[in-house]
PDB file of C-alpha atoms in Angstrom:
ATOM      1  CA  UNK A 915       0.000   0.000   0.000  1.00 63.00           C
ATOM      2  CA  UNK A 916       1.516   3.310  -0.896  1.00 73.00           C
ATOM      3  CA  UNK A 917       0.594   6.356   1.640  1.00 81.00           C
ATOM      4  CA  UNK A 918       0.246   9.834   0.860  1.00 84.00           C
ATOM      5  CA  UNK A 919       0.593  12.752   3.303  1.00 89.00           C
ATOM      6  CA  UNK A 920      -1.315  16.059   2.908  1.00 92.00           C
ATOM      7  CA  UNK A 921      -1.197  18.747   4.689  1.00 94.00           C
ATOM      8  CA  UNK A 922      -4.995  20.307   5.939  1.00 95.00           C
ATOM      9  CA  UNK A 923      -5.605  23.905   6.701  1.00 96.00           C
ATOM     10  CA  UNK A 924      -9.016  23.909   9.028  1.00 96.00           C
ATOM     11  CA  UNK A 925     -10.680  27.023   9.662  1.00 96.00           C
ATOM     12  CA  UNK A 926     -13.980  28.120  11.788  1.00 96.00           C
ATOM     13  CA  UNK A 927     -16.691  30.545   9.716  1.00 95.00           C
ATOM     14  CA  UNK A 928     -18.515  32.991  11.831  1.00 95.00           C
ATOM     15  CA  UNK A 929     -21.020  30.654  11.793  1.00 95.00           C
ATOM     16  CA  UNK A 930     -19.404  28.196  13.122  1.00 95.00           C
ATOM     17  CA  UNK A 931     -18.906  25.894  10.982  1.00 96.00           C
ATOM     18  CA  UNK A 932     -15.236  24.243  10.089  1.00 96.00           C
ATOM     19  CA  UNK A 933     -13.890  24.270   6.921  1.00 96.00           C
ATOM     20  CA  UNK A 934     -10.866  22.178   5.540  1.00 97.00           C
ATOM     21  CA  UNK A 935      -8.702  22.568   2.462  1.00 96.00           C
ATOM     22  CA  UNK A 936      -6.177  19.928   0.685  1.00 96.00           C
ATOM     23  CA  UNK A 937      -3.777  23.119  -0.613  1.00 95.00           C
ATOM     24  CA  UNK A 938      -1.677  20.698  -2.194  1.00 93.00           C
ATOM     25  CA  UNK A 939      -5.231  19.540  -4.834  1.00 93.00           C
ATOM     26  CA  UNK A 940      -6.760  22.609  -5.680  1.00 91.00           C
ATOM     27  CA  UNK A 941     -10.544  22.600  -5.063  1.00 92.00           C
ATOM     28  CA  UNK A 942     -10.205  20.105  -2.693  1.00 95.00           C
ATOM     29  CA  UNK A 943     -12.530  21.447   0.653  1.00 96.00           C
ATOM     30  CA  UNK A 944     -15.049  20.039   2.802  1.00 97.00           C
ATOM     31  CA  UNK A 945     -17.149  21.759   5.354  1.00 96.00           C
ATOM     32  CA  UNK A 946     -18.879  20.221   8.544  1.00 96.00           C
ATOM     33  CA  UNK A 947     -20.067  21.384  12.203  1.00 96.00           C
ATOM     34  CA  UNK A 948     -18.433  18.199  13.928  1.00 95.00           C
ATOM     35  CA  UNK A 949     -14.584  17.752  14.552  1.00 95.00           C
ATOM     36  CA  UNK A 950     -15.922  14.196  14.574  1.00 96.00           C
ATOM     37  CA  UNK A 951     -16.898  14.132  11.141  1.00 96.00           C
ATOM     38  CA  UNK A 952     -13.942  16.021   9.606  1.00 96.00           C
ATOM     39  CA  UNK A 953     -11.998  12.891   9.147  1.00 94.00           C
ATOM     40  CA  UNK A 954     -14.228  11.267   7.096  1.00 96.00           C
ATOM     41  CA  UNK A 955     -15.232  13.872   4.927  1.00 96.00           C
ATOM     42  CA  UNK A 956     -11.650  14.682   4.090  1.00 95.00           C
ATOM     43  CA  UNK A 957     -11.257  11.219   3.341  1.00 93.00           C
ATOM     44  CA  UNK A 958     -14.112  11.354   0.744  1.00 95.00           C
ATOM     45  CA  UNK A 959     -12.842  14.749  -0.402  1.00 95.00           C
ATOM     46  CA  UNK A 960      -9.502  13.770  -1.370  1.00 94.00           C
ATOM     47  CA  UNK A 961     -10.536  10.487  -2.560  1.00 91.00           C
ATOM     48  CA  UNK A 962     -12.635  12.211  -4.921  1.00 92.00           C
ATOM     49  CA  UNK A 963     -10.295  14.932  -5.737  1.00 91.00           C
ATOM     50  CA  UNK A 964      -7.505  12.032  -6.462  1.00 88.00           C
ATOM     51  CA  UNK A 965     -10.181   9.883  -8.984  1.00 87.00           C
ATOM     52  CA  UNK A 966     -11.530  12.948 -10.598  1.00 71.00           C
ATOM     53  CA  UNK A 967      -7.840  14.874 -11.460  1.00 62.00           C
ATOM     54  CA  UNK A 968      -6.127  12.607 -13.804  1.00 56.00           C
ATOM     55  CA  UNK A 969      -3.292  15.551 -13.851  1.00 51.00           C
ATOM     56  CA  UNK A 970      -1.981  14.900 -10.692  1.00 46.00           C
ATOM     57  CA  UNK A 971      -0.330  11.205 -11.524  1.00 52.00           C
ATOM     58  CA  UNK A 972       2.126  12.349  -9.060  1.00 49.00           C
ATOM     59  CA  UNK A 973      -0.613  11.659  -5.817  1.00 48.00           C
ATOM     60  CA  UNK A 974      -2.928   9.005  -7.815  1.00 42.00           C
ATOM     61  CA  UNK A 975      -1.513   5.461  -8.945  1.00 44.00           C
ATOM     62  CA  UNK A 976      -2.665   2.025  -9.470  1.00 44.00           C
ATOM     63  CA  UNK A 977      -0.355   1.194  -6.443  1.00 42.00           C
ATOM     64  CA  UNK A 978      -2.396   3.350  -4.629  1.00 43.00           C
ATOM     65  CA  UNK A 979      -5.072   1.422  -3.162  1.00 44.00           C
ATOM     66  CA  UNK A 980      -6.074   3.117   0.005  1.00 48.00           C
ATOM     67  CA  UNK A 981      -5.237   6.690   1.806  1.00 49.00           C
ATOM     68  CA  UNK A 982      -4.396   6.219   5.676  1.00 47.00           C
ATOM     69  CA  UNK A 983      -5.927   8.822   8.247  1.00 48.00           C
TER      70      UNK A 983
END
């Protein structure tokens, strides 16, 4: 299994509400209320971000068959 390591910037709205960025895959972001669920969705975020960028071969491989949190 090859692992990957991103870096996360997480910031709080005035509204509360936590949002994460992937600066390293640009558009990647995900936005929830619950630290608890930040994990996860930046899991699916950069998942997606990985399947739907063929440019970025560098992060994205057929050797890589799982990202670690």
């Amino acid at each position: 299994t090859k692992t990957e390591t991103f870096t996360v910037v997480v910031e709080r709205d005035e509204a509360g509400v936590l949002i994460a960025r992937v600066p390293s895959l640009p558009g990647c972001h995900t936005y929830t209320h619950d630290w608890d669920e930040l994990p996860a969705r930046l899991k699916e975020a950069v998942e997606l971000c990985l399947a739907d960028d063929e440019d970025l071969s560098l992060y994205h491989s057929d050797a890589h068959d799982e990202l670690l949190w």
